[in-house]
PDB file of C-alpha atoms and ligand atoms in Angstrom:
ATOM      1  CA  UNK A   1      43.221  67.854  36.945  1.00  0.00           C
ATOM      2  CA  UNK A   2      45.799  67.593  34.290  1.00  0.00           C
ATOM      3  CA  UNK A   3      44.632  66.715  30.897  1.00  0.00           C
ATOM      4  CA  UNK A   4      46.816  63.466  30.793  1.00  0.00           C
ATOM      5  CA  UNK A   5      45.551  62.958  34.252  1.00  0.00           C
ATOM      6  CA  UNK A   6      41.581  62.885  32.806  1.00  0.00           C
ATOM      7  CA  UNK A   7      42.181  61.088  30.173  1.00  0.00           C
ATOM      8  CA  UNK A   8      43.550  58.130  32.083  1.00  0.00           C
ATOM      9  CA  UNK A   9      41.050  58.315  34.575  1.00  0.00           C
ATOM     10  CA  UNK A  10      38.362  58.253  31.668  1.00  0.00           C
ATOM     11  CA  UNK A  11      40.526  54.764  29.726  1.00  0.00           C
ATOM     12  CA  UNK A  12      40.128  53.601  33.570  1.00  0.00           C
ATOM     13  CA  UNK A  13      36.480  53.975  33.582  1.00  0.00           C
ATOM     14  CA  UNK A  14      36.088  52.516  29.818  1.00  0.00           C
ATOM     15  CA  UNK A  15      37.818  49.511  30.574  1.00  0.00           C
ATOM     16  CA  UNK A  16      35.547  49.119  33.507  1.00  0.00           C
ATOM     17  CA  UNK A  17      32.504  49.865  31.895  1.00  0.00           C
ATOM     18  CA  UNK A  18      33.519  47.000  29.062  1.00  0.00           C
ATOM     19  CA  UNK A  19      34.566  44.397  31.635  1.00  0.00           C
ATOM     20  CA  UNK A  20      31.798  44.866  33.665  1.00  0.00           C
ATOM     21  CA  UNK A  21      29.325  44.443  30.762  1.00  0.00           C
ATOM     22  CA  UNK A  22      31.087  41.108  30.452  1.00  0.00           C
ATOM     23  CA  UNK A  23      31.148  40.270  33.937  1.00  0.00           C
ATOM     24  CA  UNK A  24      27.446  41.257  34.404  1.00  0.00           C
ATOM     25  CA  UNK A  25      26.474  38.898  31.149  1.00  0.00           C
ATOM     26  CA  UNK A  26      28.636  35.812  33.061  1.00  0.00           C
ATOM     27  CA  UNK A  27      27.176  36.585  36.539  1.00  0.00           C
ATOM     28  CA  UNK A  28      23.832  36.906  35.331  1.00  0.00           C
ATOM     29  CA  UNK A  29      23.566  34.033  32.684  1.00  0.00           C
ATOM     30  CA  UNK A  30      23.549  30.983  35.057  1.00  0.00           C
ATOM     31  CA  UNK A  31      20.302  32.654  36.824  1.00  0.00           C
ATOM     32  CA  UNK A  32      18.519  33.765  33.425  1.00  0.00           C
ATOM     33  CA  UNK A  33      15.048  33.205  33.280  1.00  0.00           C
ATOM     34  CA  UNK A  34      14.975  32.452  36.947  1.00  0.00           C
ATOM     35  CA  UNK A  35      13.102  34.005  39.500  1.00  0.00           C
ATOM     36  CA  UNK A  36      13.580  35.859  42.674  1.00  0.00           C
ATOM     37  CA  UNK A  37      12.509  32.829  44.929  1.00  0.00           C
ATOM     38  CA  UNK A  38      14.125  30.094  42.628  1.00  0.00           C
ATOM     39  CA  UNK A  39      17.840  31.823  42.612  1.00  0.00           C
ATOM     40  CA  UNK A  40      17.003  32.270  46.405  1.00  0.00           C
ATOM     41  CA  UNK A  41      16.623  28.781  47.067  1.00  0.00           C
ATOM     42  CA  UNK A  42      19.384  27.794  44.810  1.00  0.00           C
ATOM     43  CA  UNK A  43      22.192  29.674  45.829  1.00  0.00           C
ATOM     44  CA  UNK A  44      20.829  32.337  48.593  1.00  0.00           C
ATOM     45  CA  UNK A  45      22.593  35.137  47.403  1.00  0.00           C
ATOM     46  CA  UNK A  46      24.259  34.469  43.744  1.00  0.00           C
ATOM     47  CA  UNK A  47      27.514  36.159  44.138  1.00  0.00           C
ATOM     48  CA  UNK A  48      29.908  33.957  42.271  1.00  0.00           C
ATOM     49  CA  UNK A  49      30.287  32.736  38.473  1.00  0.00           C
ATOM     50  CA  UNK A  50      29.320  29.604  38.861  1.00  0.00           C
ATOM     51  CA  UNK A  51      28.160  28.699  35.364  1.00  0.00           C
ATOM     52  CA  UNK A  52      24.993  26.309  33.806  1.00  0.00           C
ATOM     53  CA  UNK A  53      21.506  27.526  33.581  1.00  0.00           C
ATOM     54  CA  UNK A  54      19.684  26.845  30.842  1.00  0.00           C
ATOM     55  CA  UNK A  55      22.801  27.556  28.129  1.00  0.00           C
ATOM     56  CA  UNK A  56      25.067  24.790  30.424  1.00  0.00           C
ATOM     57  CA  UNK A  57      27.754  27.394  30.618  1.00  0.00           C
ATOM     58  CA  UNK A  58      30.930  26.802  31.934  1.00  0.00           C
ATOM     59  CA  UNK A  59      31.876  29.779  34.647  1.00  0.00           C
ATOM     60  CA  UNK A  60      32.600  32.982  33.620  1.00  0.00           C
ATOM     61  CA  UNK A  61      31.471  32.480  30.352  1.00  0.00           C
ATOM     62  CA  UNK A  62      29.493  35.474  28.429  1.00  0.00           C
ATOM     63  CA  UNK A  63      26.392  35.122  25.869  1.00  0.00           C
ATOM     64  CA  UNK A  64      24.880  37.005  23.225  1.00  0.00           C
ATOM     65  CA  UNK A  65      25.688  40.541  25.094  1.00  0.00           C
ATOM     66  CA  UNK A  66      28.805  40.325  25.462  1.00  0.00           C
ATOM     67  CA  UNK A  67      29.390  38.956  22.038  1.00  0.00           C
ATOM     68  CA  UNK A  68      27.039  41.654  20.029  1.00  0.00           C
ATOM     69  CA  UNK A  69      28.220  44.229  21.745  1.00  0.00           C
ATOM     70  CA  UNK A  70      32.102  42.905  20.562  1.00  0.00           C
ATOM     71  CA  UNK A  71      30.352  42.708  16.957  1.00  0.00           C
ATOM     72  CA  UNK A  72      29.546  46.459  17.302  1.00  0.00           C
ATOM     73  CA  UNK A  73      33.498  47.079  19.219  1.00  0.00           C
ATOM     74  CA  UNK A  74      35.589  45.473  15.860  1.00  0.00           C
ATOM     75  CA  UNK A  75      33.354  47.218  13.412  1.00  0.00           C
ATOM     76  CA  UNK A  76      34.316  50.999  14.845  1.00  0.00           C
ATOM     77  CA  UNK A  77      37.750  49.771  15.494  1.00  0.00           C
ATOM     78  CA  UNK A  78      38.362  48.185  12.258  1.00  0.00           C
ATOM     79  CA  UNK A  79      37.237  50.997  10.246  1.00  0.00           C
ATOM     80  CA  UNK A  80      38.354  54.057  12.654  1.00  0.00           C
ATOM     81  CA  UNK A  81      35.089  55.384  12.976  1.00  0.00           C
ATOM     82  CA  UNK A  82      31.126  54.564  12.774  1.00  0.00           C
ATOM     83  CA  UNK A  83      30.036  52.261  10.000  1.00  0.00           C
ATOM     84  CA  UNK A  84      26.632  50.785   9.884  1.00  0.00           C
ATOM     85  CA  UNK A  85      27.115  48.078   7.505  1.00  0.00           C
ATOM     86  CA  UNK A  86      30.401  47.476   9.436  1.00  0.00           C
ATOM     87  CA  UNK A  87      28.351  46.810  12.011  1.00  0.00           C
ATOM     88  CA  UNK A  88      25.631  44.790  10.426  1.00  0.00           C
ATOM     89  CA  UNK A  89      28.613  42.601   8.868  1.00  0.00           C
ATOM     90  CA  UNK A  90      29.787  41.400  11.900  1.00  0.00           C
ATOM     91  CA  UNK A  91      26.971  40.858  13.194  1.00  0.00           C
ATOM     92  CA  UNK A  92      25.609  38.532  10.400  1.00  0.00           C
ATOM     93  CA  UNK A  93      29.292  36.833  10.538  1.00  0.00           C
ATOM     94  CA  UNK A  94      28.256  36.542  14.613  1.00  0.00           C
ATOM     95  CA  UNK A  95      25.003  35.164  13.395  1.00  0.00           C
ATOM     96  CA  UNK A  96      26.068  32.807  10.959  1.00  0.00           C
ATOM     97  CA  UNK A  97      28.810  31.059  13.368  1.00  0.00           C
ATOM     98  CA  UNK A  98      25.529  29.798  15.508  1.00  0.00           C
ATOM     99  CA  UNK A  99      25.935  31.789  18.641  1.00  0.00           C
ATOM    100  CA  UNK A 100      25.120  30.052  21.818  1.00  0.00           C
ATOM    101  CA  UNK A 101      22.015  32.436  22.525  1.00  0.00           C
ATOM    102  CA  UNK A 102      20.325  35.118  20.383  1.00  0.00           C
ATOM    103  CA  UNK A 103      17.073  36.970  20.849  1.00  0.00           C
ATOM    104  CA  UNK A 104      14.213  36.546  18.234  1.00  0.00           C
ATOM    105  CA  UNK A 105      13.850  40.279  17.531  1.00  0.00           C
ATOM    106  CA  UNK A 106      18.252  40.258  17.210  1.00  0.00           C
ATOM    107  CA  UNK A 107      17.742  37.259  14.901  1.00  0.00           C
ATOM    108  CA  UNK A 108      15.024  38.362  12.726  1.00  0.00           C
ATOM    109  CA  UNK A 109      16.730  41.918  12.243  1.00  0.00           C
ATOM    110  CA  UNK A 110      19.905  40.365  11.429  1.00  0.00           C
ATOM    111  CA  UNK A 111      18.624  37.633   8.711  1.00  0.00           C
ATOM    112  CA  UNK A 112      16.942  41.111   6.988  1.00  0.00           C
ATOM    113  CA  UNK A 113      20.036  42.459   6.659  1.00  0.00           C
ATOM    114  CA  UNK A 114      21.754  39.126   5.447  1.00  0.00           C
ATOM    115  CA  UNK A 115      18.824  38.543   2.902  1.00  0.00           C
ATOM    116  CA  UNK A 116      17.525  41.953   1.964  1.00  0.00           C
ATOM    117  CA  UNK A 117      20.512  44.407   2.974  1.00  0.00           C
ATOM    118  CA  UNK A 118      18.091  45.791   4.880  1.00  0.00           C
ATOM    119  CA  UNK A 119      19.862  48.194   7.761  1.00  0.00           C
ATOM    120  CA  UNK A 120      16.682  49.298   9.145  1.00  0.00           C
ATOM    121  CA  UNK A 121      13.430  46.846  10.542  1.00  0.00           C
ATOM    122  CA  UNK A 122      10.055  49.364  10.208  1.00  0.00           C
ATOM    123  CA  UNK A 123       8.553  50.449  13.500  1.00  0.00           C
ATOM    124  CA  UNK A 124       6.930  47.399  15.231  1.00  0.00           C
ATOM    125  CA  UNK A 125       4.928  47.824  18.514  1.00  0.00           C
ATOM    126  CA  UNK A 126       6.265  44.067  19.362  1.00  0.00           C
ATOM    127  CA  UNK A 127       9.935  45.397  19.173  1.00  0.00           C
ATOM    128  CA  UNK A 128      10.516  46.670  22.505  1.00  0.00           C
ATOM    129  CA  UNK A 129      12.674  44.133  23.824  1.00  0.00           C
ATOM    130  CA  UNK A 130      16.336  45.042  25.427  1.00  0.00           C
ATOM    131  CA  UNK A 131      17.982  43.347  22.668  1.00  0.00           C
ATOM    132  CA  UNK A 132      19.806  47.086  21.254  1.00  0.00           C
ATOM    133  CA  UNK A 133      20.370  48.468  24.516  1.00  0.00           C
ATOM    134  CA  UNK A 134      22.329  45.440  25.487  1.00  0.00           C
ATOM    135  CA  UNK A 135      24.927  46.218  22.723  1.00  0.00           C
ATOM    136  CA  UNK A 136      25.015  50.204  22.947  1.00  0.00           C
ATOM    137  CA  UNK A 137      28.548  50.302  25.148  1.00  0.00           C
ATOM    138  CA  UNK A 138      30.664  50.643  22.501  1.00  0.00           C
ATOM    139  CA  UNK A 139      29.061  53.216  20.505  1.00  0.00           C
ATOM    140  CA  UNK A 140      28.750  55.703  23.738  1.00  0.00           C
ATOM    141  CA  UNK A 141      32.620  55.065  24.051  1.00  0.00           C
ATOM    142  CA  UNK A 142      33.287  55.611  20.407  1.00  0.00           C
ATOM    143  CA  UNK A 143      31.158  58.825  20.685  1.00  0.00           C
ATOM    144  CA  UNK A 144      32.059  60.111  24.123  1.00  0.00           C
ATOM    145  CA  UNK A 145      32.220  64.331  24.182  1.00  0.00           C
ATOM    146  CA  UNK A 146      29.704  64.440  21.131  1.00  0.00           C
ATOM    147  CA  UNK A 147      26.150  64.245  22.228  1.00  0.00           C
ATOM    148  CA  UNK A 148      24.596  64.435  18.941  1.00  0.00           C
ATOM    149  CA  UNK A 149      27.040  61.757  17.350  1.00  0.00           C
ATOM    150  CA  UNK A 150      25.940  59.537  20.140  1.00  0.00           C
ATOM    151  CA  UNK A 151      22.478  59.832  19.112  1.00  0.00           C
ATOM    152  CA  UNK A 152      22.826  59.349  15.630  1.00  0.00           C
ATOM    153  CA  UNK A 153      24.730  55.989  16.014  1.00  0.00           C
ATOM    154  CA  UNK A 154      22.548  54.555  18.270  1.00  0.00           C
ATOM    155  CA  UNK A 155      19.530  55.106  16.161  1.00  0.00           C
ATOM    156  CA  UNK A 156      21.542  53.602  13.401  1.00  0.00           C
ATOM    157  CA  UNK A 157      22.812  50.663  15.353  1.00  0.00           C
ATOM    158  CA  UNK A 158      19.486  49.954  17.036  1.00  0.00           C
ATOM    159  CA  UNK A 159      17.261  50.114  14.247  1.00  0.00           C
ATOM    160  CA  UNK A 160      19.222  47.268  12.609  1.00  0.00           C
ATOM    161  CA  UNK A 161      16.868  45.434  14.680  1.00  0.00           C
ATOM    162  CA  UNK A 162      14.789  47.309  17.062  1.00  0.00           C
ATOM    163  CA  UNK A 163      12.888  50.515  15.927  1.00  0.00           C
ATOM    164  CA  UNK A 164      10.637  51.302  18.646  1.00  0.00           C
ATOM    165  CA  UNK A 165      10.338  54.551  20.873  1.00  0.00           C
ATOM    166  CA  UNK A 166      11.165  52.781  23.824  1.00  0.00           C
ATOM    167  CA  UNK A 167      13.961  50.922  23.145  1.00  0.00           C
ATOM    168  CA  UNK A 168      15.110  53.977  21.307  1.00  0.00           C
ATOM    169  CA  UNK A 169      14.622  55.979  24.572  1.00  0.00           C
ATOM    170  CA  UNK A 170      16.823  53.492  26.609  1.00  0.00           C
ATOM    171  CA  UNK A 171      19.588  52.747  24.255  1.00  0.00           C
ATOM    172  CA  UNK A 172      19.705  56.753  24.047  1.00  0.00           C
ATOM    173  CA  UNK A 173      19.498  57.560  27.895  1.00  0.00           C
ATOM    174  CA  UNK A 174      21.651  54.865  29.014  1.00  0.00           C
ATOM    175  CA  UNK A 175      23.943  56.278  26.322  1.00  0.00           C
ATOM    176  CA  UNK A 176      23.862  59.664  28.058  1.00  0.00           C
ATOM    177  CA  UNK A 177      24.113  57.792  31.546  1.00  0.00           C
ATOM    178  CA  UNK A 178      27.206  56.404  30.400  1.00  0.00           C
ATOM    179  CA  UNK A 179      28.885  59.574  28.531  1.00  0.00           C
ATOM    180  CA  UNK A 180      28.230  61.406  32.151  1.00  0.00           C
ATOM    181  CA  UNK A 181      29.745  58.233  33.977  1.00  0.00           C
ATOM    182  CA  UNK A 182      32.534  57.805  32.215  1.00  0.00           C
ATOM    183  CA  UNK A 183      33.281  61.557  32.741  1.00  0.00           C
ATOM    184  CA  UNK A 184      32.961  61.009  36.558  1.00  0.00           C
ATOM    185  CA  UNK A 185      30.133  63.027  37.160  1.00  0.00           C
ATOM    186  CA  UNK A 186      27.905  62.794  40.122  1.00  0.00           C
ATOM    187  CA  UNK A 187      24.999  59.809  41.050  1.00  0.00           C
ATOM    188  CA  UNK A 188      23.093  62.713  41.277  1.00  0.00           C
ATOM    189  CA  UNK A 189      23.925  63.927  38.454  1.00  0.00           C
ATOM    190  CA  UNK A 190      23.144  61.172  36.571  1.00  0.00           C
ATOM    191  CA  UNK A 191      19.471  60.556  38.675  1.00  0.00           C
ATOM    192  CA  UNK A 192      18.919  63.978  37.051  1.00  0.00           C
ATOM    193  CA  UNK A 193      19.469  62.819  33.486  1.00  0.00           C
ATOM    194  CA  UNK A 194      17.434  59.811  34.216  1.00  0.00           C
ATOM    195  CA  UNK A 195      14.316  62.179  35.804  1.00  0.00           C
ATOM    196  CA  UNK A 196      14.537  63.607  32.159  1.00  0.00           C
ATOM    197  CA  UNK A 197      14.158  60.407  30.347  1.00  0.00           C
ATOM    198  CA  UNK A 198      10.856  59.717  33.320  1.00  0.00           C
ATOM    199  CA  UNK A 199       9.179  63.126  32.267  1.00  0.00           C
ATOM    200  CA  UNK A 200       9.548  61.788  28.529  1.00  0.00           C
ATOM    201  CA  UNK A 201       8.638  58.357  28.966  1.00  0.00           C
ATOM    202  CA  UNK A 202       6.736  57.569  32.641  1.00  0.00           C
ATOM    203  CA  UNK A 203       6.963  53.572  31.838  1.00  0.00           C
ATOM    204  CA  UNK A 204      10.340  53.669  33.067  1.00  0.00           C
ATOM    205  CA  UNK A 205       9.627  54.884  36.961  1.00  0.00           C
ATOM    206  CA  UNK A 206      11.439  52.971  38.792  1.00  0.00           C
ATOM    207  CA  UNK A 207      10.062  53.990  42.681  1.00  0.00           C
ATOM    208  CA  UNK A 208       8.448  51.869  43.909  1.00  0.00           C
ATOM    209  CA  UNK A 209      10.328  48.728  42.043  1.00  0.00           C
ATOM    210  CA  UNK A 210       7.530  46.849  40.702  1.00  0.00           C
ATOM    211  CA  UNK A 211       9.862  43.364  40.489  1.00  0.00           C
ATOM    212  CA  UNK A 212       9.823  43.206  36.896  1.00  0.00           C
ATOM    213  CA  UNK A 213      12.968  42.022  35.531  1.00  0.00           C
ATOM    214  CA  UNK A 214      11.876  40.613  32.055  1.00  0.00           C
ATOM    215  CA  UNK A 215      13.771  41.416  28.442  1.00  0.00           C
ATOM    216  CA  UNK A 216      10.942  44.359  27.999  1.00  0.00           C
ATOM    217  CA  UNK A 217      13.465  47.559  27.793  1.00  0.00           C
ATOM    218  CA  UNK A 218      11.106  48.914  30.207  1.00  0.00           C
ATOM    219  CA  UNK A 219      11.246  46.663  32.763  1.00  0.00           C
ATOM    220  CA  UNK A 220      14.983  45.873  32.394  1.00  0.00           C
ATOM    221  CA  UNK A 221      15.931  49.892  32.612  1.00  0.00           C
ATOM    222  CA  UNK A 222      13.834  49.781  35.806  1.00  0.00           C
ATOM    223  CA  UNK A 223      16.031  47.142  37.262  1.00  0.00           C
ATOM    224  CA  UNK A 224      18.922  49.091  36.181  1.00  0.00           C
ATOM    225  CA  UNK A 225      18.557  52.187  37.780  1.00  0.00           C
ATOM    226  CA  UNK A 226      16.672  50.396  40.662  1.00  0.00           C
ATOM    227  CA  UNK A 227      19.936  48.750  41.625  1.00  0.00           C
ATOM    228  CA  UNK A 228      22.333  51.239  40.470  1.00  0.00           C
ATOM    229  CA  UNK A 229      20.436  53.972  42.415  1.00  0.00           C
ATOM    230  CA  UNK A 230      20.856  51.823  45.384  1.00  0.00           C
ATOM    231  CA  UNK A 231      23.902  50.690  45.546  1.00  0.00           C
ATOM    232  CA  UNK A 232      27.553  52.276  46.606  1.00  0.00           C
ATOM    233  CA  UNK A 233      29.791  50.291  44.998  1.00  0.00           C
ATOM    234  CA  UNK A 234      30.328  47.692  41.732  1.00  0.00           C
ATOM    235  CA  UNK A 235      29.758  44.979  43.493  1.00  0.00           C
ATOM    236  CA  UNK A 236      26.403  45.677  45.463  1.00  0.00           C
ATOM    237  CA  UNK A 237      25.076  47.057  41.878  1.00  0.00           C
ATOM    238  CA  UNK A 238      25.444  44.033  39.573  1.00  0.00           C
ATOM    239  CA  UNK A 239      24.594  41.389  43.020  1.00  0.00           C
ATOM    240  CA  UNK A 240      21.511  43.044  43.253  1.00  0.00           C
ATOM    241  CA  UNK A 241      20.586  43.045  39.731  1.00  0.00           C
ATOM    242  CA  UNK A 242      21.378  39.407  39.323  1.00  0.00           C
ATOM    243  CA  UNK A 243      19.582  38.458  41.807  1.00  0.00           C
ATOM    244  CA  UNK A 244      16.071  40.188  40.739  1.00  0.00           C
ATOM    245  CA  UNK A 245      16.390  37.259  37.765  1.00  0.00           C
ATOM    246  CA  UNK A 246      14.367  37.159  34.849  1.00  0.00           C
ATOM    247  CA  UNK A 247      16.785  38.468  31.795  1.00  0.00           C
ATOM    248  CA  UNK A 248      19.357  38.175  34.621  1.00  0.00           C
ATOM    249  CA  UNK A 249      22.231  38.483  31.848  1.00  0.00           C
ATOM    250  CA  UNK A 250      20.973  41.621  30.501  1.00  0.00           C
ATOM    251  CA  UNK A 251      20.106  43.518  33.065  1.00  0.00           C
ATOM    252  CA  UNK A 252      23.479  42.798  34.838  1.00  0.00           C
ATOM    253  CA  UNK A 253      25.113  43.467  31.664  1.00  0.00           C
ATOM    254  CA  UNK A 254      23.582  46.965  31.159  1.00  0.00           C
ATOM    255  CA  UNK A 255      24.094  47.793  35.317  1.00  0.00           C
ATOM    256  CA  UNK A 256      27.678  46.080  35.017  1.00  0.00           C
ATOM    257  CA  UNK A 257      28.231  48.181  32.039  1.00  0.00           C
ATOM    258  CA  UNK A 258      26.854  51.917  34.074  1.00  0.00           C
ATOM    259  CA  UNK A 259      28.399  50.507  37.471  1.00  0.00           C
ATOM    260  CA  UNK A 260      32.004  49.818  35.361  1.00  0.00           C
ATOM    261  CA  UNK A 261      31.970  53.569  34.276  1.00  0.00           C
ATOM    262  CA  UNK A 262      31.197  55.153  37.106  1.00  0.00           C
ATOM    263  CA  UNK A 263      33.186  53.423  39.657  1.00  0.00           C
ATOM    264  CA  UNK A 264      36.398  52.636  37.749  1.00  0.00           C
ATOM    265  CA  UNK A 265      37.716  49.665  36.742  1.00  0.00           C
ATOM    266  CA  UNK A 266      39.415  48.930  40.419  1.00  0.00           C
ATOM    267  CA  UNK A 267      36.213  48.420  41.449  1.00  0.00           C
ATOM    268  CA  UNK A 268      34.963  45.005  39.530  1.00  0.00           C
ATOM    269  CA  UNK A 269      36.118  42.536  42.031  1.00  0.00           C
ATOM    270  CA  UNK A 270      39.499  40.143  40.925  1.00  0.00           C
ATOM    271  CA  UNK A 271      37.198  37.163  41.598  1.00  0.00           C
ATOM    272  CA  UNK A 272      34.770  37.845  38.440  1.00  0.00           C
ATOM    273  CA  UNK A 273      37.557  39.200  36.623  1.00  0.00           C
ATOM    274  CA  UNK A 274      39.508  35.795  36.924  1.00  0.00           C
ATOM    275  CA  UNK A 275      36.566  33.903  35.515  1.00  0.00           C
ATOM    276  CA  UNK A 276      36.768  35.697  32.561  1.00  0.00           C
ATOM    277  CA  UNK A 277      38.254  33.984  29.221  1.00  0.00           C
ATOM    278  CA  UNK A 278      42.077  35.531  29.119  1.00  0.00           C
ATOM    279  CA  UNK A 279      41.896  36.229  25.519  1.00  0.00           C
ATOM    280  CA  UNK A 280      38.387  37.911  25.967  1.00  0.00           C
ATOM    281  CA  UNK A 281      38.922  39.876  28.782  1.00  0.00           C
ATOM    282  CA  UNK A 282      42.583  40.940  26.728  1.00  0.00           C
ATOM    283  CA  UNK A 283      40.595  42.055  23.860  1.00  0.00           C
ATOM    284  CA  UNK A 284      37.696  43.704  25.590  1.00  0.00           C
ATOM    285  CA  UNK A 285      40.766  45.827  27.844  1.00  0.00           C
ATOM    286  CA  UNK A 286      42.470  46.775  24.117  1.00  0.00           C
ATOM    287  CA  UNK A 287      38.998  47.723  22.831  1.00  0.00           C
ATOM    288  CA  UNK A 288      37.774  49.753  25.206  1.00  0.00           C
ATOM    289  CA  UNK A 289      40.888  52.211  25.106  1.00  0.00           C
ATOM    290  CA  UNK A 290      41.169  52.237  21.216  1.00  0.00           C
ATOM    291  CA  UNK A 291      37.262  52.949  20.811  1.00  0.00           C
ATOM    292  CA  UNK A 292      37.690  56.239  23.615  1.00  0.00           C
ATOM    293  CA  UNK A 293      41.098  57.153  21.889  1.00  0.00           C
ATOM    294  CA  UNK A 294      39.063  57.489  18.662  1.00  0.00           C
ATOM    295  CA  UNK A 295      36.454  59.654  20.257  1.00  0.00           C
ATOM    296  CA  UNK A 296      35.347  63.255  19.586  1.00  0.00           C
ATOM    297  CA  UNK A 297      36.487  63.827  23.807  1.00  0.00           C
ATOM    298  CA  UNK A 298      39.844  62.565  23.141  1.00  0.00           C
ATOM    299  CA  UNK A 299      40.290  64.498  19.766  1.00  0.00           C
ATOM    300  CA  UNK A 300      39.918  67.710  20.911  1.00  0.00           C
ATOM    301  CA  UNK A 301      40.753  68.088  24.422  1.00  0.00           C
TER     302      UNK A 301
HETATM  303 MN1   MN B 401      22.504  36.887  26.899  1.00  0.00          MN
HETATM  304 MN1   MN B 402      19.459  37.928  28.288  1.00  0.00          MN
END
């Protein structure tokens, strides 16, 4: 493959890594905090943006993130590279303009930084909620072909509000799922990375599926992999994950996010797509290519 040739098939898979975080987040929201049975007996299967829920949303429309992990997108973008406090800015500006959802361990995390410039919370067993891998996208674009850059940024960027080993070990392994997927290496390839992160941190076996969909960063990764495992195309993945309920955003977020980069962006269906806001789904395209283009991968090959 050419080198022009890669690198367009690698903005492909970015911009379908971004858009599917965003179409994940608007599938899933309607059916957040539901369960198995109740989106059952709703809709059947939930395959369609159909907005409401418990935020009333109107279809297609994304929450907290979608909207964090845009915070995280502007700051790299706006100052060419990684900046923490660039970072933390935007998301206190995101903070202060009353989002329509935000989780307590986001808030509290945030309002240190706003009130004490504080850029790291101390370790807190109580802080393993799903809340940093949720936002990580941008930073594994913005550090694609430098595995030790993409370590050190996510640290950074989670411990604004989440400093616990396993959220650390998610945001960082679905980091390194994503750097292989957007490079279009193998599902086996990427199982293998994930065994790694299971001989590190057993909580996150996944076989058998206990069920558990909840905001806990180990029971959302299971649902992840669970339904990225299973599934052969874009579609199946983030269905599948909706439908297991619970933190039904973020867990179709994260698998719309993996799903996007490893199947392209041809895959996410036009119907989803459509839903999208215009100006959104314009901005999240532009972002995704300018965070890559500023990446160690695209510097030096
Ligand atoms: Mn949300
Ligand atoms: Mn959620």
């Amino acid at each position: 493959m050419t080198k022009l040739s890669m690198q367009n098939e690698i903005l492909s898979r970015a911009r379908g890594a971004f858009i599917g975080l965003a179409v994940g987040d608007a599938l899933g929201a309607p059916a957040e905090f539901l369960t198995r049975g109740e989106i059952q007996s709703k809709y059947g299967v939930l395959r369609d943006m159909v907005g409401g829920g418990w935020l009333r949303l109107k279809p297609g429309q994304v929450t907290d993130d979608t909207q964090m992990s845009l915070c995280l997108a502007r700051a790299i973008r706006d100052s060419g590279g990684w900046t923490l406090t660039g970072a933390a800015d935007n998301l206190a500006t995101w903070l202060k303009s009353k989002p329509i959802d935000v989780g307590d361990t986001c808030r509290r995390g945030i309002r240190n930084y706003m009130l004490r410039g504080m850029v790291e919370t101390p370790p807190n067993e109580w802080d393993g909620g799903n809340g940093a891998a949720m936002r990580t996208l941008p930073v594994a674009l913005y550090t694609l072909g430098d595995p030790s850059l993409l370590e050190s940024c996510t640290l950074q960027h989670a411990h604004l509000t989440h400093n616990h080993p396993l959220s650390d070990a998610a945001t960082l392994y679905l980091g390194r799922l994503l750097h292989l997927a957007l490079t279009g290496r193998s599902m086996p390839r990427l199982r293998r990375e994930v065994e790694q992160l299971l001989a590190l941190y057993p909580n996150f076996h996944f076989d058998p599926y206990k069920g558990l969909a909840t905001g806990y960063v180990v029971d959302t990764m299971q649902t992840v992999f669970h339904c990225f495992f299973r599934s052969r195309s874009f579609e199946a993945c983030v269905v599948e994950t909706v439908n297991q309920g619970g933190d039904a955003d973020t867990t179709a977020a994260i698998a719309g996010a993996l799903a996007g980069a490893y199947y392209g962006e041809e895959a996410i269906p036009a119907r989803w797509r459509k839903k999208l806001n215009k100006q959104l789904l314009a901005e999240i395209t532009e972002l995704s290519g300018q965070l890559v283009r500023l990446s160690p991968f695209f510097k030096v090959t």
